[in-house]
Amino acid sequence: MTLDAAWARRWMTQAAAALADAKDDLTELDRQIGDADHGVNLDRGFRAVVAKLEATPAPDDETVGAVLKLVATTLMSTVGGASGPLYGTAFLRAARVTDRAHLDPPAVIALLEAALEGITARGHATVGEKTMVDAWQPAADAAAAADEGTTREVLAAAARAADAGATATIPLVATKGRASYLGERSAGHEDPGARSTAILLATAVAAVEEP
Ligand SMILES: [Mg+2]
C-alpha cells in the first residue's frame, strides 16, 4: 500500500471539509487564549487549497511533493496570523522530501519529520510550550516508532499521537505565541494549533484508500 498524489489531493479535500466543520470550535479555542481567528483562517486557507487543486489538473506523473508544494504556497498567501507561515513552511519542507510518485513508510516518516522541522525553524517552539509543536513532535516520534507498519499504520500512529498531544496541551501554561501573554491563565484551554494539527493528520489517514 503506497500513498500517491491522488492521496495527497484527497487528503486536502477531506482536511478542508473537516476544518470547515471544526471552524467554530477552533475559533472558540483561539478566543479563549488567542485572537479568535484560527478557525476562520484555516477554513479560508484550505478552501483556497481545494480551489487551487481543482483548477490545477493532475499530470500523469504528478508527485506527492508537487501537490504539497501547491498547498504550501496557497496557505502562505491566504492564511493570516501565525498559522499561515507555520503550516505553509510545514508543507513546503514536506514537499521537498516527497518529490516522488509513491510514498513508502520511510517517506511518510520523512514527510512528518520535515514538516515538524519547518514549524520549529519558523516558530522556534519546543515541546511543552503549548503550541502546534505539542501535536507535531509526538506525531513524528510515533511515526518513526511505527516504521515496521504499512504506510496507513504509520500515518495512523502519527494521527493518534497528535490527538493525544493536542489534548495534553490543556493543562499547560503557554510560554510561546500569543497565548503566552496570558501566563498562568492560559492553563485549562486546549491549544488551537495543536488541535488543528490533530484534525489535519486524522484526515491524512482517512484519505488512504483501503486495498
Ligand atoms: Mg489566532
XYZ file of C-alpha atoms and ligand atoms in Angstrom:
212
model
C 0.000 0.000 0.000
C 1.570 3.272 -1.101
C 0.460 6.867 -0.988
C 0.429 8.856 -4.220
C -0.502 12.314 -5.494
C -4.172 11.294 -5.670
C -3.984 10.508 -1.948
C -2.463 13.944 -1.272
C -5.315 15.570 -3.198
C -7.953 13.520 -1.301
C -6.189 14.473 1.946
C -6.607 18.167 1.197
C -10.273 17.791 0.209
C -11.006 15.923 3.451
C -8.904 18.354 5.504
C -10.866 21.294 4.096
C -14.169 19.599 4.987
C -13.020 18.672 8.499
C -11.585 22.128 9.193
C -14.816 23.735 7.943
C -16.744 21.528 10.410
C -14.321 22.488 13.201
C -14.198 26.181 12.316
C -16.332 27.420 15.208
C -14.675 25.103 17.766
C -11.168 26.206 16.696
C -12.170 29.850 16.770
C -13.623 29.375 20.278
C -10.356 27.770 21.466
C -8.444 30.694 19.962
C -10.867 33.180 21.557
C -10.009 31.730 24.982
C -6.243 32.047 24.674
C -5.581 33.983 21.459
C -7.224 36.306 18.989
C -10.181 34.189 17.832
C -9.131 33.820 14.219
C -7.684 30.298 13.926
C -10.840 28.538 12.702
C -11.713 31.265 10.222
C -8.132 31.480 8.957
C -7.733 27.748 8.356
C -11.188 27.397 6.807
C -10.331 30.170 4.346
C -6.888 28.696 3.634
C -7.969 25.125 2.992
C -10.943 26.246 0.887
C -8.390 28.111 -1.236
C -6.199 24.980 -1.361
C -9.081 22.880 -2.709
C -9.985 25.567 -5.246
C -6.349 25.755 -6.377
C -6.071 21.960 -6.714
C -9.340 21.771 -8.650
C -8.037 24.463 -11.006
C -4.762 22.583 -11.474
C -5.261 19.351 -13.446
C -3.079 16.496 -12.236
C -0.466 15.427 -14.798
C 0.000 11.643 -15.134
C 3.392 11.887 -13.432
C 2.284 14.174 -10.599
C 4.328 13.677 -7.436
C 3.126 13.923 -3.841
C 5.605 16.768 -3.390
C 4.073 18.751 -6.275
C 0.683 18.644 -4.514
C 2.162 19.585 -1.139
C 4.102 22.495 -2.669
C 0.891 23.875 -4.146
C -0.697 23.541 -0.714
C 2.211 25.397 0.885
C 2.174 28.387 -1.449
C -1.628 28.667 -1.216
C -1.636 28.556 2.598
C 1.154 31.127 2.796
C -0.772 33.567 0.617
C -4.239 33.064 2.145
C -3.880 32.267 5.877
C -3.216 35.189 8.177
C -1.825 35.240 11.680
C 0.976 32.951 12.788
C -0.576 29.753 11.476
C -0.289 30.586 7.750
C 3.515 30.818 7.706
C 3.791 27.853 10.114
C 1.572 25.491 8.120
C 2.958 26.899 4.876
C 6.524 26.141 5.932
C 5.484 22.686 7.162
C 4.021 21.781 3.762
C 6.931 23.378 1.885
C 9.500 21.304 3.809
C 7.312 18.194 3.455
C 7.125 18.817 -0.316
C 10.917 18.817 -0.590
C 11.219 15.252 0.741
C 8.233 13.843 -1.179
C 9.107 14.633 -4.803
C 8.160 11.132 -5.900
C 5.116 9.295 -7.223
C 4.628 6.988 -4.215
C 5.430 7.221 -0.514
C 6.534 4.127 1.378
C 6.635 4.090 5.206
C 10.107 5.728 5.437
C 8.896 8.521 3.120
C 5.820 9.119 5.309
C 8.102 9.394 8.343
C 10.330 11.797 6.388
C 7.279 13.891 5.433
C 6.228 14.283 9.082
C 9.757 14.985 10.315
C 10.306 17.601 7.596
C 7.005 19.299 8.466
C 7.977 19.396 12.152
C 11.406 20.812 11.289
C 9.773 23.527 9.202
C 7.488 24.510 12.078
C 10.283 24.602 14.656
C 12.566 26.523 12.248
C 9.830 29.094 11.714
C 8.302 29.321 15.211
C 11.233 28.347 17.467
C 8.904 26.447 19.828
C 9.755 23.192 21.566
C 7.554 20.585 23.237
C 5.645 21.752 26.319
C 5.204 25.384 25.289
C 1.520 24.876 24.324
C 1.846 25.243 20.564
C 1.227 23.079 17.481
C 4.651 21.511 18.142
C 2.960 19.630 21.006
C 0.986 17.727 18.362
C 3.609 17.558 15.573
C 6.501 16.295 17.720
C 4.664 13.266 19.173
C 3.222 12.607 15.710
C 6.677 12.461 14.116
C 8.004 10.368 17.018
C 5.105 7.904 16.822
C 5.502 7.589 13.054
C 9.202 6.790 13.428
C 8.394 4.197 16.104
C 5.815 2.549 13.808
C 8.284 2.097 10.940
C 7.587 -1.650 10.692
C 3.969 -0.940 9.752
C 2.214 -0.126 6.490
C 2.001 3.480 5.293
C -1.514 3.638 6.719
C -0.343 2.297 10.094
C 2.498 4.820 10.221
C 0.088 7.675 9.472
C -2.491 6.344 11.930
C 0.108 6.162 14.705
C 1.043 9.780 13.960
C -2.589 10.906 13.983
C -3.317 9.188 17.318
C -0.227 10.778 18.875
C -1.172 14.205 17.532
C -4.655 13.861 19.027
C -3.243 12.864 22.415
C -0.653 15.644 22.160
C -3.328 18.239 21.490
C -5.387 17.060 24.471
C -2.253 17.170 26.623
C -1.860 20.914 25.929
C -4.948 21.671 28.073
C -3.179 21.944 31.464
C -0.055 23.589 30.022
C 0.895 27.208 30.629
C 1.816 28.808 27.293
C 5.331 30.163 27.000
C 5.361 30.747 23.220
C 2.960 32.512 20.927
C 0.138 34.899 21.677
C -1.288 32.696 24.459
C 1.900 33.269 26.469
C 0.719 36.847 27.128
C -1.953 35.270 29.380
C 0.634 33.487 31.537
C -0.996 31.146 34.085
C -4.464 31.987 32.727
C -3.605 30.061 29.529
C -3.827 26.792 31.501
C -7.134 24.897 31.178
C -7.560 25.552 27.445
C -6.520 23.359 24.530
C -4.104 24.937 22.074
C -5.974 25.619 18.816
C -2.917 24.975 16.610
C -2.308 21.608 18.251
C -5.987 20.716 17.730
C -5.969 21.766 14.055
C -2.808 19.667 13.582
C -4.637 16.644 15.006
C -7.562 17.259 12.633
C -5.199 17.597 9.674
C -3.377 14.334 10.436
C -6.642 12.455 11.070
C -7.750 13.366 7.564
C -4.406 12.166 6.144
C -5.348 8.712 7.456
C -8.959 8.939 6.299
C -7.757 9.771 2.779
C -5.870 6.461 2.478
C -7.876 4.066 0.355
C -8.159 0.554 1.699
C -6.639 -2.000 -0.723
Mg -5.086 33.407 16.287
